[in-house]
């Protein structure tokens, strides 16, 4: 079994590479290091190809002999996509089409695509169901929805087996608290460990469905290895935690004296987000971790990182 991970040196991609250690015959990474880091792959046995999915010839080379593709490469920052919509389309749509067409030509067994809960937009309905009408609000979200449609078209036309997984709030080790797409969990953990003030936008009573990165990897692998899984599926725990409770729990677990500071709401922030993962669960996927277990492992990672400073 030969694996290709586009964007494989990123946060989630590197965890896929880690999962397949000793399981796959070969692991190939295609990444231009736009938001990923080579050090995320330290100690992992994989072939690294530096370059972009927008380079059609390089993509053609990367897909040769591959059985399964995990397509993580993308412009991942919503604000950046708002500033550079054409570049976002070039990477997230044209780049994806390069991968889809070359994968089809190379006889790849299946491609699994990293989509996003951003496709739901500001719809306040919870839980989020895949049958809801998409309301993407940014070029990033629009291109993720485009990707889902293109994957389904390739599958329907018999060109390539595909599946899309909509990520909710993914967190875990190696997530960059200072990156362009920095998320609440790594930021809160780093601030707590440094004893610095934690900023929460709004009253903190907004809720999110956080899912540990190893369970996201599990969902992606499950979708790849099961022929019956196709179309678009949510991946989340189906739970809700307030941002206040998240911050307070991290402060307590880190034995920190960090204080919480509330700032005004950020425009466009959704008040409540929660996944219905019933579709994927009904296929047979089962998360292996709880939110608390994931937070504990993530805290331990950042504590070890702090000790090496």
XYZ file of C-alpha atoms in Angstrom:
309
model
C 0.000 0.000 0.000
C 1.490 3.293 -1.153
C 0.268 6.597 0.285
C 0.522 10.181 -0.980
C -0.251 13.052 1.378
C -0.461 16.476 -0.234
C 0.282 19.110 2.370
C 1.841 16.306 4.385
C 4.244 18.466 6.385
C 1.366 20.429 7.887
C -0.329 19.836 11.217
C -2.883 17.230 10.116
C -0.870 15.851 7.193
C 2.080 15.003 9.434
C -0.232 13.067 11.750
C -1.437 11.023 8.755
C 2.203 10.266 7.916
C 2.767 9.260 11.539
C -0.274 6.959 11.504
C 0.990 5.047 8.460
C 4.458 4.373 9.890
C 4.925 0.609 9.687
C 1.513 0.188 8.024
C 2.129 1.488 4.495
C 4.801 0.202 2.106
C 5.671 3.776 1.212
C 4.605 7.266 2.267
C 5.158 10.178 -0.084
C 4.702 13.818 0.882
C 4.083 16.631 -1.611
C 4.345 20.006 0.098
C 5.658 23.463 -0.813
C 6.118 24.347 2.900
C 3.764 27.309 2.521
C 2.264 26.621 5.937
C 3.863 23.279 6.804
C 7.220 22.559 8.404
C 9.756 19.894 7.551
C 10.451 19.369 11.261
C 6.877 18.029 11.609
C 8.178 14.949 9.780
C 11.271 14.468 11.958
C 11.769 10.781 12.735
C 9.190 9.645 10.170
C 10.018 7.357 7.254
C 8.690 9.092 4.160
C 9.717 10.467 0.781
C 9.510 14.256 0.626
C 8.824 16.119 -2.616
C 9.008 19.887 -2.243
C 6.639 21.679 -4.575
C 3.102 22.873 -5.168
C -0.045 21.099 -6.290
C -0.351 23.907 -8.867
C 2.654 22.362 -10.672
C 0.923 19.818 -12.924
C 4.106 17.966 -13.947
C 5.221 17.612 -10.335
C 1.778 16.303 -9.366
C 1.976 13.773 -12.203
C 5.284 12.538 -10.803
C 3.984 12.458 -7.218
C 0.936 10.264 -7.943
C 2.837 7.499 -9.777
C 2.452 4.119 -8.082
C 0.166 5.527 -5.386
C -2.850 3.644 -4.021
C -4.424 6.254 -1.741
C -4.203 10.047 -1.656
C -4.996 12.243 1.328
C -5.436 15.740 -0.066
C -4.615 18.205 2.709
C -2.800 20.856 0.638
C -4.673 24.153 0.570
C -4.679 27.822 1.384
C -6.054 27.358 4.889
C -6.375 30.906 6.234
C -9.831 32.446 5.867
C -8.500 36.035 6.206
C -5.800 35.364 3.596
C -8.403 33.928 1.244
C -10.424 37.144 1.608
C -7.349 39.194 0.675
C -6.206 36.877 -2.158
C -9.298 35.164 -3.619
C -7.669 34.411 -6.998
C -4.661 32.756 -5.341
C -7.046 30.801 -3.110
C -8.890 29.498 -6.178
C -5.616 28.666 -7.903
C -4.393 26.536 -4.982
C -7.649 25.096 -3.646
C -9.488 24.481 -6.924
C -6.984 24.394 -9.788
C -4.439 22.578 -7.622
C -7.055 20.046 -6.558
C -8.072 19.469 -10.188
C -4.429 18.742 -11.046
C -4.382 16.096 -8.322
C -7.764 14.621 -9.285
C -6.946 14.361 -13.000
C -3.465 12.937 -12.489
C -4.732 10.520 -9.817
C -7.386 9.290 -12.220
C -4.836 8.850 -14.997
C -2.472 6.970 -12.649
C -5.150 4.529 -11.470
C -5.201 5.643 -7.826
C -7.694 3.608 -5.775
C -9.175 6.475 -3.758
C -8.676 10.138 -2.866
C -9.918 11.590 0.416
C -10.295 15.352 0.676
C -9.988 17.667 3.672
C -13.116 19.808 3.596
C -14.397 22.161 6.274
C -17.355 23.041 8.467
C -16.853 26.540 7.014
C -19.133 25.319 4.195
C -22.065 25.761 6.595
C -21.357 29.480 6.993
C -23.402 31.445 9.521
C -26.357 29.062 9.628
C -27.194 28.952 13.370
C -28.795 25.486 13.174
C -27.102 22.829 15.314
C -26.095 20.135 14.910
C -24.722 20.656 11.411
C -26.064 18.075 8.965
C -24.522 17.316 5.585
C -27.993 17.774 4.048
C -28.120 21.452 5.066
C -27.859 24.039 2.283
C -24.246 25.293 2.216
C -23.703 28.989 2.981
C -19.966 29.562 2.441
C -18.892 33.096 3.378
C -15.247 33.227 2.277
C -13.181 32.173 -0.749
C -11.691 29.480 1.498
C -15.129 28.019 2.269
C -16.327 28.403 -1.331
C -13.286 26.516 -2.649
C -13.760 23.723 -0.101
C -17.352 23.335 -1.308
C -16.118 23.392 -4.914
C -13.720 20.618 -3.985
C -16.522 18.454 -2.631
C -18.473 18.901 -5.870
C -15.469 18.065 -8.043
C -14.713 14.938 -6.007
C -18.279 13.761 -6.374
C -18.221 14.477 -10.117
C -15.066 12.379 -10.552
C -16.648 9.555 -8.547
C -19.957 9.732 -10.406
C -18.206 9.673 -13.784
C -16.209 6.596 -12.768
C -12.868 8.417 -12.989
C -11.765 8.026 -9.374
C -13.194 6.823 -6.058
C -13.458 9.784 -3.663
C -14.753 10.977 -0.297
C -14.791 14.361 1.450
C -14.528 14.857 5.211
C -15.704 18.133 6.729
C -13.445 18.993 9.659
C -14.779 20.853 12.655
C -12.407 22.313 15.287
C -9.320 20.100 15.037
C -6.588 20.362 17.667
C -3.548 18.422 18.797
C 0.256 18.198 18.969
C 2.263 20.124 16.349
C -0.524 22.649 15.796
C 1.130 26.038 15.385
C -0.150 28.593 17.941
C 1.444 31.404 15.916
C 0.449 30.277 12.427
C -1.905 31.980 10.000
C -4.671 29.578 10.991
C -3.910 29.441 14.703
C -6.707 27.814 16.686
C -7.973 28.323 20.220
C -6.515 25.196 21.852
C -2.794 25.689 21.050
C -3.040 29.435 21.720
C -4.727 28.885 25.099
C -2.235 26.163 26.075
C 0.815 28.237 25.161
C -0.543 31.288 26.999
C -1.408 29.191 30.056
C 2.038 27.578 30.197
C 3.700 30.995 29.880
C 1.358 32.533 32.468
C 0.176 35.096 29.928
C -3.286 36.581 29.544
C -5.719 34.517 27.459
C -7.922 36.540 25.129
C -11.480 35.431 24.399
C -13.553 37.309 21.861
C -17.126 37.933 22.999
C -18.676 36.616 26.206
C -17.037 33.204 25.823
C -20.349 31.384 25.859
C -20.040 30.463 22.192
C -19.697 26.708 21.775
C -17.537 24.595 19.511
C -17.155 20.906 18.651
C -13.436 20.247 19.144
C -12.012 16.990 17.792
C -8.572 15.542 18.500
C -6.308 15.290 15.462
C -5.776 11.539 15.847
C -9.531 11.003 15.491
C -9.587 13.198 12.380
C -6.826 10.989 10.972
C -8.890 7.962 11.931
C -11.868 9.374 10.032
C -9.757 10.063 6.934
C -8.211 6.606 6.962
C -11.600 4.986 7.555
C -13.042 6.853 4.554
C -10.090 5.839 2.385
C -10.175 2.147 3.244
C -13.950 1.638 3.025
C -15.340 1.546 -0.494
C -18.870 2.344 0.635
C -17.842 5.707 2.126
C -18.283 8.418 -0.478
C -19.759 11.904 -0.781
C -19.368 14.341 2.104
C -19.319 13.421 5.801
C -18.828 15.491 8.950
C -16.115 14.471 11.408
C -16.651 15.706 14.954
C -17.515 14.392 18.393
C -21.033 15.824 18.296
C -20.351 17.605 21.576
C -20.216 21.235 22.640
C -17.949 23.112 25.018
C -17.999 26.839 25.687
C -14.831 28.774 24.987
C -14.880 29.905 28.627
C -14.950 26.309 29.867
C -12.196 25.354 27.431
C -9.919 28.166 28.634
C -10.640 27.552 32.317
C -10.039 23.813 31.923
C -6.703 24.390 30.208
C -5.614 26.879 32.889
C -6.491 24.382 35.607
C -4.807 21.432 33.852
C -1.664 23.501 33.269
C -1.658 24.649 36.916
C -1.411 28.174 35.561
C -2.106 31.604 37.005
C -3.092 32.956 33.594
C -6.041 35.352 33.522
C -8.798 35.561 30.922
C -9.511 38.827 29.112
C -12.676 39.310 27.082
C -12.658 41.484 23.976
C -15.581 42.421 21.698
C -17.064 39.801 19.376
C -15.278 39.232 16.090
C -17.512 39.984 13.099
C -18.822 36.859 11.423
C -18.095 34.481 14.293
C -20.764 31.797 14.611
C -22.241 31.503 18.108
C -22.667 27.726 18.161
C -21.114 24.985 16.045
C -21.593 21.269 16.537
C -21.243 18.361 14.141
C -23.684 15.603 13.483
C -21.278 12.775 12.688
C -24.083 10.229 12.307
C -23.377 9.642 8.623
C -19.784 8.567 9.238
C -20.706 6.722 12.443
C -23.365 4.766 10.563
C -20.694 3.585 8.115
C -18.816 2.198 11.127
C -16.299 4.902 12.081
C -15.598 5.130 15.823
C -13.548 7.876 17.514
C -10.802 6.463 19.737
C -10.377 9.470 22.030
C -12.453 11.804 24.164
C -12.059 15.576 24.230
C -10.389 15.367 27.656
C -7.919 12.691 26.501
C -7.019 14.751 23.453
C -6.529 17.901 25.528
C -4.321 16.023 28.010
C -2.061 14.662 25.230
C -1.869 18.083 23.588
C -0.981 19.793 26.867
C 1.758 17.212 27.470
C 3.201 17.897 23.992
C 3.393 21.644 24.623
C 4.829 21.100 28.127
C 7.643 19.016 26.599
C 8.182 21.642 23.926
C 8.400 24.347 26.625
C 10.968 22.294 28.553
C 13.241 22.291 25.479
C 13.272 26.076 25.108
